[in-house]
Short mmCIF file of C-alpha atoms (C1' of nucleotides) in Angstrom, two decimals:
data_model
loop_
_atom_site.label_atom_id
_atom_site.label_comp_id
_atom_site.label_asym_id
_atom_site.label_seq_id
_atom_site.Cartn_x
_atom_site.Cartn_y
_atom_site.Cartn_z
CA UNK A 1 16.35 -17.74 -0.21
CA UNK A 2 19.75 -19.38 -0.91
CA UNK A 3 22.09 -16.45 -2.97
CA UNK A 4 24.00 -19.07 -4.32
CA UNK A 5 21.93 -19.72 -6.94
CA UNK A 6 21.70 -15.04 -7.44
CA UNK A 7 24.34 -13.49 -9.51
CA UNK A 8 25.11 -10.14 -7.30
CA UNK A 9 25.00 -6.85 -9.85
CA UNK A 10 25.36 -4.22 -7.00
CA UNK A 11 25.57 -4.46 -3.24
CA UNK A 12 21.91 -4.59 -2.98
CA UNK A 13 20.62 -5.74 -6.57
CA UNK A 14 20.84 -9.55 -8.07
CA UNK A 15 19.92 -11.05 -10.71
CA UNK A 16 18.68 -14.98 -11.76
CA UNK A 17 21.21 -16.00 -14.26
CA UNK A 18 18.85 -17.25 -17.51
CA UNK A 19 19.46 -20.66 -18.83
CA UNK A 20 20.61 -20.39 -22.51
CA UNK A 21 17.10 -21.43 -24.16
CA UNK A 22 14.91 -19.91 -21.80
CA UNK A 23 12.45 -17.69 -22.70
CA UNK A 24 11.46 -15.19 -20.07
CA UNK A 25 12.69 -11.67 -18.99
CA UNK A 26 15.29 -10.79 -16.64
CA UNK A 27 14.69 -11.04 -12.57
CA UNK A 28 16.09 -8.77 -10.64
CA UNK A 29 15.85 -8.92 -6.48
CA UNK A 30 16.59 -5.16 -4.76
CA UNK A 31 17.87 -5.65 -1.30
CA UNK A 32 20.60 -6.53 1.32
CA UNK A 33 22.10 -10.38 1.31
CA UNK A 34 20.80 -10.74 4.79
CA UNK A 35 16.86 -9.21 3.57
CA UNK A 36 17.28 -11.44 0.58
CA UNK A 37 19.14 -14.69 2.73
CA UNK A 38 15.43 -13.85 5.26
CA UNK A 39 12.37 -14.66 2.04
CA UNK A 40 10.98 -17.56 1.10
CA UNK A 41 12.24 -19.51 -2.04
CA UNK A 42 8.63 -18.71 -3.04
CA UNK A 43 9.58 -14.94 -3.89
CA UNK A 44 12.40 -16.05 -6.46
CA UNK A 45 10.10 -18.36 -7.69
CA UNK A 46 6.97 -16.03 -8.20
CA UNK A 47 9.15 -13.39 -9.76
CA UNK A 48 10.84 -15.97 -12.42
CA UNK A 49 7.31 -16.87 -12.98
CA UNK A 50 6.01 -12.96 -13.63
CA UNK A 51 8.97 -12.44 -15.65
CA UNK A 52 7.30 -15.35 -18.42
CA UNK A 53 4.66 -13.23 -18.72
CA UNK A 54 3.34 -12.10 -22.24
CA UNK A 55 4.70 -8.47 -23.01
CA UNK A 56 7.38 -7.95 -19.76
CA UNK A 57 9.01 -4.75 -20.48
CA UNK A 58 12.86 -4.96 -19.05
CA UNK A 59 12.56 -7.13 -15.79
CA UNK A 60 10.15 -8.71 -12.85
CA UNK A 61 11.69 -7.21 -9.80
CA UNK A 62 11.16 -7.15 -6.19
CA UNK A 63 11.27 -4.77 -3.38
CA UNK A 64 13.75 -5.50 -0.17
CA UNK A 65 10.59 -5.90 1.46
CA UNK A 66 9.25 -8.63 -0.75
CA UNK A 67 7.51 -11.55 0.17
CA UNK A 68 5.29 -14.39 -0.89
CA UNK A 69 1.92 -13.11 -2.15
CA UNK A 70 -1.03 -14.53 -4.28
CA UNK A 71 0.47 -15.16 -8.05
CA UNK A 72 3.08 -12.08 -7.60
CA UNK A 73 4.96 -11.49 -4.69
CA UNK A 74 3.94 -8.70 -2.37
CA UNK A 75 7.26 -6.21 -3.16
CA UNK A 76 6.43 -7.13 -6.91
CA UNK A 77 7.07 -4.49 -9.73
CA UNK A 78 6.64 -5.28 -13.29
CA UNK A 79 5.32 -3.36 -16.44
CA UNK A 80 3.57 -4.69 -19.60
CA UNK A 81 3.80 -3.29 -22.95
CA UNK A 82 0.29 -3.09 -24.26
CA UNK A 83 1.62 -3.16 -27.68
CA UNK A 84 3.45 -6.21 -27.25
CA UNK A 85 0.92 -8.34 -26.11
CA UNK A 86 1.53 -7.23 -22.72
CA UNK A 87 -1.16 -8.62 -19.93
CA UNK A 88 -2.81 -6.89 -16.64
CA UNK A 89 -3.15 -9.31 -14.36
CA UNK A 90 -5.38 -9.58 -11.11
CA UNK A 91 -2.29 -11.07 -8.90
CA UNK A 92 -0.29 -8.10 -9.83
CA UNK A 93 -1.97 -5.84 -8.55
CA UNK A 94 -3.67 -7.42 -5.36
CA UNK A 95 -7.05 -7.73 -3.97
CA UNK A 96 -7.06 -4.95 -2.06
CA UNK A 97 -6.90 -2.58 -4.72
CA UNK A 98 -4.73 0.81 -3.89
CA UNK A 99 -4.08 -0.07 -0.32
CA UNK A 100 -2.14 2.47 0.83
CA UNK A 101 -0.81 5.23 3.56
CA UNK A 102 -2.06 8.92 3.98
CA UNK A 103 -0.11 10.59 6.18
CA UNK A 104 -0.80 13.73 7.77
CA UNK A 105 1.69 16.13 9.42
CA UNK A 106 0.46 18.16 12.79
CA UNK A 107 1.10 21.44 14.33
CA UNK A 108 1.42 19.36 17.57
CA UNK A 109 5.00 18.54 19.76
CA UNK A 110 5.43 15.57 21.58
CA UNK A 111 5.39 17.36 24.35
CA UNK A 112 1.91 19.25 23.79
CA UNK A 113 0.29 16.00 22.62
CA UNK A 114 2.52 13.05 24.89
CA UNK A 115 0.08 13.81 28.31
CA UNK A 116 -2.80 13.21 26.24
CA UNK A 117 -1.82 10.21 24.72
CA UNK A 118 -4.64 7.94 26.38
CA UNK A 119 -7.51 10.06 25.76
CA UNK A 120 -6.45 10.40 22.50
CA UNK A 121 -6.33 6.38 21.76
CA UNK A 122 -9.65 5.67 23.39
CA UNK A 123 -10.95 8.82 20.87
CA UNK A 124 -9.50 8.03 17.93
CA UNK A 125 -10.61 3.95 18.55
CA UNK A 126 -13.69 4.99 18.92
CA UNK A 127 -13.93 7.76 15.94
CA UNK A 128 -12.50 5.52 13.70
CA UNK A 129 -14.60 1.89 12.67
CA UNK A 130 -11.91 -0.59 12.56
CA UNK A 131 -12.51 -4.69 11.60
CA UNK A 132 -13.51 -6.80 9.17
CA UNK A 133 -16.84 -6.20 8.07
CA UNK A 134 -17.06 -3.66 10.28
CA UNK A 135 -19.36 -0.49 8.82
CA UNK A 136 -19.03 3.21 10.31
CA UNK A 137 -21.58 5.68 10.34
CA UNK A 138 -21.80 7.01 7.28
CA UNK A 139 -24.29 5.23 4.40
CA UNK A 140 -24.21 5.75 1.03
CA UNK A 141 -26.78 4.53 -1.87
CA UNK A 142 -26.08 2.43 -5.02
CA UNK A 143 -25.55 6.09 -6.82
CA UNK A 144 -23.31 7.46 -4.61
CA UNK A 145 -20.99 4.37 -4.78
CA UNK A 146 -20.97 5.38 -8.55
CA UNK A 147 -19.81 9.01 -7.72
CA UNK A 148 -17.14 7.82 -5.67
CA UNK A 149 -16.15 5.28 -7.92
CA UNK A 150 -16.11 8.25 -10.69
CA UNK A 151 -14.74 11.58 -8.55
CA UNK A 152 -12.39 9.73 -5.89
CA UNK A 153 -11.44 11.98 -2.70
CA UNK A 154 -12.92 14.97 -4.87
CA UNK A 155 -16.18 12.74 -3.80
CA UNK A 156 -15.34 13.61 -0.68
CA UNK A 157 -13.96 16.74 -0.36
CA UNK A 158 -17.39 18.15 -2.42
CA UNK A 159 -19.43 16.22 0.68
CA UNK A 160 -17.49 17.75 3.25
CA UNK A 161 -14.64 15.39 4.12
CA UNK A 162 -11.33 17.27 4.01
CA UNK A 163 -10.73 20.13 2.14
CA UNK A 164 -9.51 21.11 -1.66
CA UNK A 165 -5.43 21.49 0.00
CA UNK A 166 -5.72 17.74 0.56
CA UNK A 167 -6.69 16.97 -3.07
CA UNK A 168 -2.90 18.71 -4.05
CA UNK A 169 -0.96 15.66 -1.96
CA UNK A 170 -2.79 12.97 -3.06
CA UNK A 171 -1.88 11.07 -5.75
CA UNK A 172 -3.73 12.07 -9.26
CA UNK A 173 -5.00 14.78 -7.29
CA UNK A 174 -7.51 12.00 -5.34
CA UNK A 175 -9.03 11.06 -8.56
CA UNK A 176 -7.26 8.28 -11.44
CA UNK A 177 -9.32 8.67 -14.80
CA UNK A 178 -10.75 5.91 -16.77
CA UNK A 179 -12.28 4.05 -13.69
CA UNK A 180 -15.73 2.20 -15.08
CA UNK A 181 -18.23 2.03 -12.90
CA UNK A 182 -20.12 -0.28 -14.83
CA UNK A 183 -17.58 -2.65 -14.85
CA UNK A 184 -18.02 -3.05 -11.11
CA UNK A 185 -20.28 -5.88 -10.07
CA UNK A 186 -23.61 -4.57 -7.99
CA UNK A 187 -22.23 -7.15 -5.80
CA UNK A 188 -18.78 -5.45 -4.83
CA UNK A 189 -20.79 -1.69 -4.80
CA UNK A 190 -23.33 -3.24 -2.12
CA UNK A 191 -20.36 -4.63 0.21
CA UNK A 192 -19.09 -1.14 0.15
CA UNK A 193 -22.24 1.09 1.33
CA UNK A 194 -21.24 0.97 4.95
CA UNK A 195 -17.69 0.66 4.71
CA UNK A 196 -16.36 4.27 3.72
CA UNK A 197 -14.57 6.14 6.24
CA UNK A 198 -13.44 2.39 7.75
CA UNK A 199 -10.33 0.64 8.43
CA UNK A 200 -10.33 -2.75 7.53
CA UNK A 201 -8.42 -5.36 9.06
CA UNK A 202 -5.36 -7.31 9.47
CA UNK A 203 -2.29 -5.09 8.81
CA UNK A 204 -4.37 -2.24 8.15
CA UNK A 205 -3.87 1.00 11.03
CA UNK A 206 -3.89 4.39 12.10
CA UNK A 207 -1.27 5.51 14.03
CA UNK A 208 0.05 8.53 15.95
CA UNK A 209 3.58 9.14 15.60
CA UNK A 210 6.89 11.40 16.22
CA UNK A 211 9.09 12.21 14.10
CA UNK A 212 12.25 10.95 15.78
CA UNK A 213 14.89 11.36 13.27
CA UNK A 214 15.60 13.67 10.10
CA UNK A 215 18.18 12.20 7.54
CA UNK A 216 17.72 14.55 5.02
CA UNK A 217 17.38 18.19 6.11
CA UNK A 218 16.35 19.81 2.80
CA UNK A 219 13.81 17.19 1.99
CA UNK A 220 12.22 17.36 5.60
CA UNK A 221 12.37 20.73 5.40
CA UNK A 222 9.81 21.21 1.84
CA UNK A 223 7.70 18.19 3.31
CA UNK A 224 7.16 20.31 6.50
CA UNK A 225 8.73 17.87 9.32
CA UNK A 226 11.16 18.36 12.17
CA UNK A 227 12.18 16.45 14.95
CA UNK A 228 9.25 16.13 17.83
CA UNK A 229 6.63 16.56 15.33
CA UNK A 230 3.16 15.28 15.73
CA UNK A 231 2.35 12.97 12.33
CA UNK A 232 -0.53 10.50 11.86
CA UNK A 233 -0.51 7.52 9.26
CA UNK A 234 -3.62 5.92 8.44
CA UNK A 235 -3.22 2.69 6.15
CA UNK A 236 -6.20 0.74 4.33
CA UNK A 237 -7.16 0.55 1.43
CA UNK A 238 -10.76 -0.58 -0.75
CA UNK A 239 -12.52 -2.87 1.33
CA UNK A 240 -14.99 -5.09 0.22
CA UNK A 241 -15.26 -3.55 -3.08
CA UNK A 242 -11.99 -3.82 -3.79
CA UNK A 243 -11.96 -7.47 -2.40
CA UNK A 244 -15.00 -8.39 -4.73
CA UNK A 245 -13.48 -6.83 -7.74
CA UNK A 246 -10.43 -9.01 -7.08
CA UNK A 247 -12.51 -12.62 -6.51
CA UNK A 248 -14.57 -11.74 -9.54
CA UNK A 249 -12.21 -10.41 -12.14
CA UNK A 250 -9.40 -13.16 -11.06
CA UNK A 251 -11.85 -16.15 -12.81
CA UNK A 252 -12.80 -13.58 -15.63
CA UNK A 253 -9.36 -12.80 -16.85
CA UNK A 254 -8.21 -16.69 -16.24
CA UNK A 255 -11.13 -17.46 -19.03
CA UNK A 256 -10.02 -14.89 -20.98
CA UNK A 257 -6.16 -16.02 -20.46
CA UNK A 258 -7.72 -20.13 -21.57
CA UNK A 259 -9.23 -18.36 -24.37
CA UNK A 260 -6.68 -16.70 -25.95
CA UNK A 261 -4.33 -19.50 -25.29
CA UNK A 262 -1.85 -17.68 -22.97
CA UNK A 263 -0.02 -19.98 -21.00
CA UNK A 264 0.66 -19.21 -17.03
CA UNK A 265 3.82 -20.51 -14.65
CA UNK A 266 0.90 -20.51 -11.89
CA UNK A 267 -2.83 -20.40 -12.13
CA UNK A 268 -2.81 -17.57 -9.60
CA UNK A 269 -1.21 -15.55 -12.46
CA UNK A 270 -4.47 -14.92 -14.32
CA UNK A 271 -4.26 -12.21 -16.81
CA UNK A 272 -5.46 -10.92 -19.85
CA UNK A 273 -3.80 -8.65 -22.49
CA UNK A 274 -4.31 -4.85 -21.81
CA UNK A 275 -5.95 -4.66 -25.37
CA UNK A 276 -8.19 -7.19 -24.93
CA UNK A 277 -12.32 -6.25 -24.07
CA UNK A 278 -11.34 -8.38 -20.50
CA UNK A 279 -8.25 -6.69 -19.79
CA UNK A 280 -9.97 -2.95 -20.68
CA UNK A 281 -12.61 -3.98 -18.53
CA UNK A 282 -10.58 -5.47 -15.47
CA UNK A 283 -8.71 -2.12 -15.86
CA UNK A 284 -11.99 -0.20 -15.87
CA UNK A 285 -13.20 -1.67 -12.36
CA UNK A 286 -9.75 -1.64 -10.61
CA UNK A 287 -9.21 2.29 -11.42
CA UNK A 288 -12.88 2.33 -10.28
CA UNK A 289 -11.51 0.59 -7.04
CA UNK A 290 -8.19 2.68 -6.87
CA UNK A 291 -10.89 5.96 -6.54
CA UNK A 292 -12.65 3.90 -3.37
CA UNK A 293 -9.67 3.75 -2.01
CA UNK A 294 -8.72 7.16 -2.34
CA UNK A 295 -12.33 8.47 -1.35
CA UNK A 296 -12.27 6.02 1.71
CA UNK A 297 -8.50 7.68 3.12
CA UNK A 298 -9.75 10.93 2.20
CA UNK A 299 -13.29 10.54 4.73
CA UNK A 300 -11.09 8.65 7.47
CA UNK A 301 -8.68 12.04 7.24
CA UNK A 302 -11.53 13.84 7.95
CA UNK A 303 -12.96 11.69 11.01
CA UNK A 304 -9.12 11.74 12.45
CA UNK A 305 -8.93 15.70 12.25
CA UNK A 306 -12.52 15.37 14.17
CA UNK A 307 -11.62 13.65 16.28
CA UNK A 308 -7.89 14.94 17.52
CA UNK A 309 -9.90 18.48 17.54
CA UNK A 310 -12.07 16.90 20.68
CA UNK A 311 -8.82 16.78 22.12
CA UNK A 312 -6.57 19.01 20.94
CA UNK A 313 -8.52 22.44 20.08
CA UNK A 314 -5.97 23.99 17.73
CA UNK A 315 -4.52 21.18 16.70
CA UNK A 316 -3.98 21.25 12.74
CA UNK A 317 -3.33 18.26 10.44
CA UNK A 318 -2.46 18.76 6.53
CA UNK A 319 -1.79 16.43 4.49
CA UNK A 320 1.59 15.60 3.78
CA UNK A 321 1.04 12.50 1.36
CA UNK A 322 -1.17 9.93 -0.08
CA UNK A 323 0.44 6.99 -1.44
CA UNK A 324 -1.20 4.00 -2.84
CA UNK A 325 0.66 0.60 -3.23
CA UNK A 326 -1.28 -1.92 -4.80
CA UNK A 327 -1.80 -0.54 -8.43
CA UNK A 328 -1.37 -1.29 -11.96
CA UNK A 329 -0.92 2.25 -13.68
CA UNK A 330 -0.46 3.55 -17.04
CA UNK A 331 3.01 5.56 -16.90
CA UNK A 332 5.71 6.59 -19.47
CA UNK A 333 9.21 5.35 -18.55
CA UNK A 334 12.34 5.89 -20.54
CA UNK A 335 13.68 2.20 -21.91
CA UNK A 336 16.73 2.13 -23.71
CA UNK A 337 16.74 5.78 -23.98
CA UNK A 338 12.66 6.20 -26.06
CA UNK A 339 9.80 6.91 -24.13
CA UNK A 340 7.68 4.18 -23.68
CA UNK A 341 3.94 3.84 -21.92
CA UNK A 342 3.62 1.14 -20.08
CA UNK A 343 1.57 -0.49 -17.54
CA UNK A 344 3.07 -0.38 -14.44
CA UNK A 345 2.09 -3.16 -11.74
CA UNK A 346 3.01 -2.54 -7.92
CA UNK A 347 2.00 -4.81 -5.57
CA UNK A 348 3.43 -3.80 -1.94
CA UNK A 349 5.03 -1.58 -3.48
CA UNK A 350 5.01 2.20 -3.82
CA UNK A 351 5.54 4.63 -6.54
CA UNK A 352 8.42 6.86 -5.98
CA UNK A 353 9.23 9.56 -8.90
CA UNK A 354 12.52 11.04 -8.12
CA UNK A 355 13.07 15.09 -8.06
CA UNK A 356 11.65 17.35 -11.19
CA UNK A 357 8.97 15.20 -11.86
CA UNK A 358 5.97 16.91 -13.31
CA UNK A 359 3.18 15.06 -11.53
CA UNK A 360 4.53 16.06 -8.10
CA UNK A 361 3.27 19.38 -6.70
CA UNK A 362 5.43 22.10 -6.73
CA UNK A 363 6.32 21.95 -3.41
CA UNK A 364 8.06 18.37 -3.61
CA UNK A 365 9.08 18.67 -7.24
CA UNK A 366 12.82 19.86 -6.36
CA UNK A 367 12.91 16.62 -3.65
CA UNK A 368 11.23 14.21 -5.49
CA UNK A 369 7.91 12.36 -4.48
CA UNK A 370 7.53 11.02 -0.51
CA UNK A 371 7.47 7.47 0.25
CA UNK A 372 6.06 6.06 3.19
CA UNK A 373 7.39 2.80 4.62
CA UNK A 374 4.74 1.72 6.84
CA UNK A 375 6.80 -0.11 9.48
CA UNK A 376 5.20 -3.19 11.91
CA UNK A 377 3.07 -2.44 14.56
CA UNK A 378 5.03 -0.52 17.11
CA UNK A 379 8.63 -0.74 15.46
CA UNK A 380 8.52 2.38 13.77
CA UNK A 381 7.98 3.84 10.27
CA UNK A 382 9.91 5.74 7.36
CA UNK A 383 9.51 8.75 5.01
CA UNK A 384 11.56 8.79 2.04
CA UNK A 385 11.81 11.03 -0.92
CA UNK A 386 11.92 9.73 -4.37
CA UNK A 387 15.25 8.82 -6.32
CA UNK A 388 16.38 10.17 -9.39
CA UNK A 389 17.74 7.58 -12.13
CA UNK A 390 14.19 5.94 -12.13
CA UNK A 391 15.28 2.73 -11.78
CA UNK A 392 12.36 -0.29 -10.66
CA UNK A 393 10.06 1.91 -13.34
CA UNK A 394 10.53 4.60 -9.88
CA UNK A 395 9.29 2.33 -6.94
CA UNK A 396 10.29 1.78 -3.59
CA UNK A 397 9.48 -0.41 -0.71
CA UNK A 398 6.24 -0.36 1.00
CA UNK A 399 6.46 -1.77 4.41
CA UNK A 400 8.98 -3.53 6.51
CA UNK A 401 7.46 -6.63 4.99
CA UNK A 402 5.80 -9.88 6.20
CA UNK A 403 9.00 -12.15 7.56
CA UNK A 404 6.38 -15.28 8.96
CA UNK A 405 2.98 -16.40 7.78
CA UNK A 406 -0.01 -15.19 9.92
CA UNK A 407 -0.20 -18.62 11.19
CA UNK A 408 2.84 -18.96 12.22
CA UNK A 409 2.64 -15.77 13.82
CA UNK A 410 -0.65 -17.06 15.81
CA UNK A 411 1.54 -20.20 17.19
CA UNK A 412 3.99 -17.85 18.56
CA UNK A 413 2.70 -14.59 20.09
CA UNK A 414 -0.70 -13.91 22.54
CA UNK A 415 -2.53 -10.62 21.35
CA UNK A 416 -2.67 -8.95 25.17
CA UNK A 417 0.85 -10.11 25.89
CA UNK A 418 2.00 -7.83 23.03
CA UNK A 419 -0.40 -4.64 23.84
CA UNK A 420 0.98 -4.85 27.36
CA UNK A 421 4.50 -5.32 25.94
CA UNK A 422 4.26 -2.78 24.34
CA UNK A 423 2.52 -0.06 26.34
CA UNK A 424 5.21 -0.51 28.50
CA UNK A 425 7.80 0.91 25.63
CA UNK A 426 5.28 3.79 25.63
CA UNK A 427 2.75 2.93 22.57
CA UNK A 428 -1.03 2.43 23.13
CA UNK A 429 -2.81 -0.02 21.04
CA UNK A 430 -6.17 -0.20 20.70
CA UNK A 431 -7.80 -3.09 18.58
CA UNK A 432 -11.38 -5.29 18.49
CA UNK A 433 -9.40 -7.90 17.75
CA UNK A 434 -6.09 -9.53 20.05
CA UNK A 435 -6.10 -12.52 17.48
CA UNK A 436 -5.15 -9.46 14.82
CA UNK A 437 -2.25 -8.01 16.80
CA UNK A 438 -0.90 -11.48 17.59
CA UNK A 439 -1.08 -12.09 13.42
CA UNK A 440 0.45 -8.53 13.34
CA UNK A 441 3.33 -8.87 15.90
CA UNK A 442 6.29 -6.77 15.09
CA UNK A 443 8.37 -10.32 15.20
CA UNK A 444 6.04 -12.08 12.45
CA UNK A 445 7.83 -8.88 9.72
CA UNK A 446 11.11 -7.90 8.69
CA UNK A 447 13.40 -5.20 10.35
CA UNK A 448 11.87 -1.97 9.06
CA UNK A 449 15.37 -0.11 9.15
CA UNK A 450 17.07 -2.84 7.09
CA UNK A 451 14.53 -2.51 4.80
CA UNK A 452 14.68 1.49 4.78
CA UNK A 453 18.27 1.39 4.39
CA UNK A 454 18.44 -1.24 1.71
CA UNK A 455 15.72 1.05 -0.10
CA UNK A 456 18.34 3.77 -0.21
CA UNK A 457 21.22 1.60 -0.79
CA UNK A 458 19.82 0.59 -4.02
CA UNK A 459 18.95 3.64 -5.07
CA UNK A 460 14.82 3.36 -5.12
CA UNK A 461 14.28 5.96 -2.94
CA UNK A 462 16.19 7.82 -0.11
CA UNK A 463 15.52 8.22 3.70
CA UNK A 464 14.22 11.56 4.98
CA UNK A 465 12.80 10.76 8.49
CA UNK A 466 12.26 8.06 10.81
CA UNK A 467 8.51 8.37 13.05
CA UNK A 468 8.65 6.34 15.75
CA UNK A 469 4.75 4.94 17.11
CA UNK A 470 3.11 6.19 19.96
CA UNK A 471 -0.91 5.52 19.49
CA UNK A 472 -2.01 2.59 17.13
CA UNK A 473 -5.93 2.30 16.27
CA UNK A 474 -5.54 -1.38 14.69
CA UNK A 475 -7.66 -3.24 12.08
"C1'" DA B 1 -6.53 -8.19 2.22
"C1'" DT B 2 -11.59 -10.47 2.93
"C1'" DG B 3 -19.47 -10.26 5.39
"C1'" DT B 4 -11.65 -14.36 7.54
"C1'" DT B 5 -14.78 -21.79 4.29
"C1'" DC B 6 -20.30 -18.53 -1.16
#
DNA sequence: ATGTTC
């Protein structure tokens, strides 16, 4: 992206200076010159294109992390005003609906856990059904999709998956209300009978890892981590449900946007107003999706604690955090000092309310709400800790961010090279697919601790500690 | 991201 063409604000926020007759909300870019120098023209020109949307409440913004995505750019935040003739669009929120990160902290050392490593791996990979398409062991019917679609992780917690102290960390408590069922195709609930408690694919993992670094003593100290801690991140999201939801509802709300005479920058930003029947019913199937999601972490947390218990007999894992970061939600924000309720839109990109907020449990509510920044395979990850001053409607980053297509990526790298590469810096991979790590390679995405830092820098959200991989189950 | 070109 070429900065000449940015107005710089702050040392890590810029602005698109508006031509005098144009029509379209501000743009403003959250990072680092060099993260912003690093994206594709694309971004700037997907988030000038979100901010013509119908309804665009202060400003389309991006993440440091952003980069090019369907319609929006992945790193995309933007809310709607429903009363304004504000839209919900499929683009904005993704097709895998509530992707996200659980992360679970152990009672485990490196040291305890570091001669076991190997076992571990080859347990976890196969505990833990990872690939596309690929279905685990458990089945469920046409009317227990509907349950989950209803209840969420509660689904699972009430079937044995988990327990009722995981519920507390996730966010909405595991279940988002005013998910529709109905408004799910038969189609999407069918793809999803064998695919709870699975993975996925392509940057989708679980990982092992050790806490390497605390930044923020008090923060670590009320999310329960210290140095040489034991944590495990698993990220997916809602599978072929989710998927299906997407492909269908994207030609649904472009009708309805050709109806209603809304014009789009880019066909890929199909919407519909929030008040219209398409929008409420779009909404309807993607909270439906959001509860998938949440059900599907909420079994794989379950399969992980079996499976780490094969090896490690005492070994406890509670859930630190459950964040989701593909979402549109319904959230009141303060604009120009009045409450408003708008429909936030993240895509790749998490929600991050700063200290005091009421929907964090009490035992975060003094730090504020914990981000995860899911770093590249083998580079390492962050957690981060809500900022006050709510600025980007409270989001943060999400990942260290894609830096070269998964093409390119495939030109450059050879999927054993890398697992040899690096098992030899002391992280095992294991994966049903080398063509997936070579798509994944740490090179093809941006440097996680730019991106970290730049998310503190700017205010979204601020560093608490850094995990560093040691066992990766990949997708 | 994805029963990876229904």
């Amino acid at each position: 992206m070429n900065l000449q063409q940015l107005h710089q604000l702050e040392p890590c926020l810029w602005t698109l200076p508006r031509a005098t007759a144009e029509k379209r909300a501000e743009v403003l870019l959250y990072g680092t010159a060099p993260l912003l120098v690093s994206m594709d023209d694309k971004v700037l020109e997907q988030a000038a294109n979100v901010a013509f949307l119908p309804g665009v409440v202060g400003a389309s913004m991006t993440m440091p992390d952003a980069h090019w995505g369907y319609g929006f750019p992945i790193g995309g935040v933007a809310a709607f005003d429903a009363g304004q003739g504000g839209v919900i669009s499929v683009g904005g929120v993704g097709f895998d609906i509530s992707c996200g990160i659980r992360c679970l902290r152990s009672n485990l050392s490196l040291q305890d856990a570091a001669p076991r490593f190997n076992e571990l791996a080859d347990t976890l990979f196969h505990a833990i059904p990872a690939g596309v398409g690929e279905e685990g062991e458990i089945k469920v019917n046409l009317t227990q999709i509907d349950q989950i679609l209803q209840e969420g992780a509660n689904w699972a917690v009430k079937h044995g998956y988990g327990n009722t102290a995981d519920l507390e960390y996730i966010e909405e408590h595991g279940r988002v209300a005013d998910a529709v069922p109905d408004n799910v195709s038969e189609l999407a609930k069918k793809r999803q009978r064998g695919e709870m408690g699975t993975l996925g694919s392509g940057n989708h993992y679980l990982e092992v890892q050790m806490v390497e670094r605390i930044y923020d003593a008090a923060a670590a100290l009320a999310f329960g981590l210290h140095e040489g801690q034991i944590l495990i991140s698993i990220h997916c999201g809602s599978r072929g449900l989710g998927h299906q939801i997407g492909t269908e509802y994207m030609l649904i709300l472009a009708k309805a946007a050709s109806r209603l005479g809304i014009r789009l920058p880019d066909r890929e930003l199909a919407c519909a107003p929030i008040k219209s029947p398409e929008g409420q019913q779009y909404i309807g199937a993607m909270n439906a999706a959001i509860n998938c999601a949440l059900a599907n972490r909420q079994i794989l947390t379950h399969l992980t604690r079996v499976a780490c218990e094969k090896i490690f007999r005492d070994a406890e894992f509670e859930t630190l955090f459950d964040v989701s970061h593909n979402t549109c939600k319904a959230e009141t924000h303060e604009v120009d000092g009045k409450p408003r309720l708008l429909h936030v839109h993240r895509k790749g990109a998490t929600r991050a309310f700063g200290p005091g907020h009421p929907a964090l449990p009490e035992r975060y509510r003094k730090v504020g709400q914990p981000v995860v920044i899911g770093g590249s395979m083998g580079t390492g990850s962050y957690i981060l800790a809500g900022s006050s001053g709510n600025r980007a409607f409270a989001s943060a980053s999400h990942g260290a961010g894609r830096a070269m297509s998964r093409h390119q990526a495939l030109a450059r790298w050879k999927g054993r090279a890398l697992v040899d590469e690096l098992a030899q810096q002391g992280i095992l991979i294991r994966t049903r697919s080398m063509r997936g790590v070579a798509e994944e390679a740490p090179g093809a995405y941006k440097d996680v601790d730019l991106v970290a830092e730049a998310t503190e820098q700017a205010g979204l959200a601020r560093r608490v500690a850094f995990l560093r991989p040691k066992v990766c189950v990949k997708g």
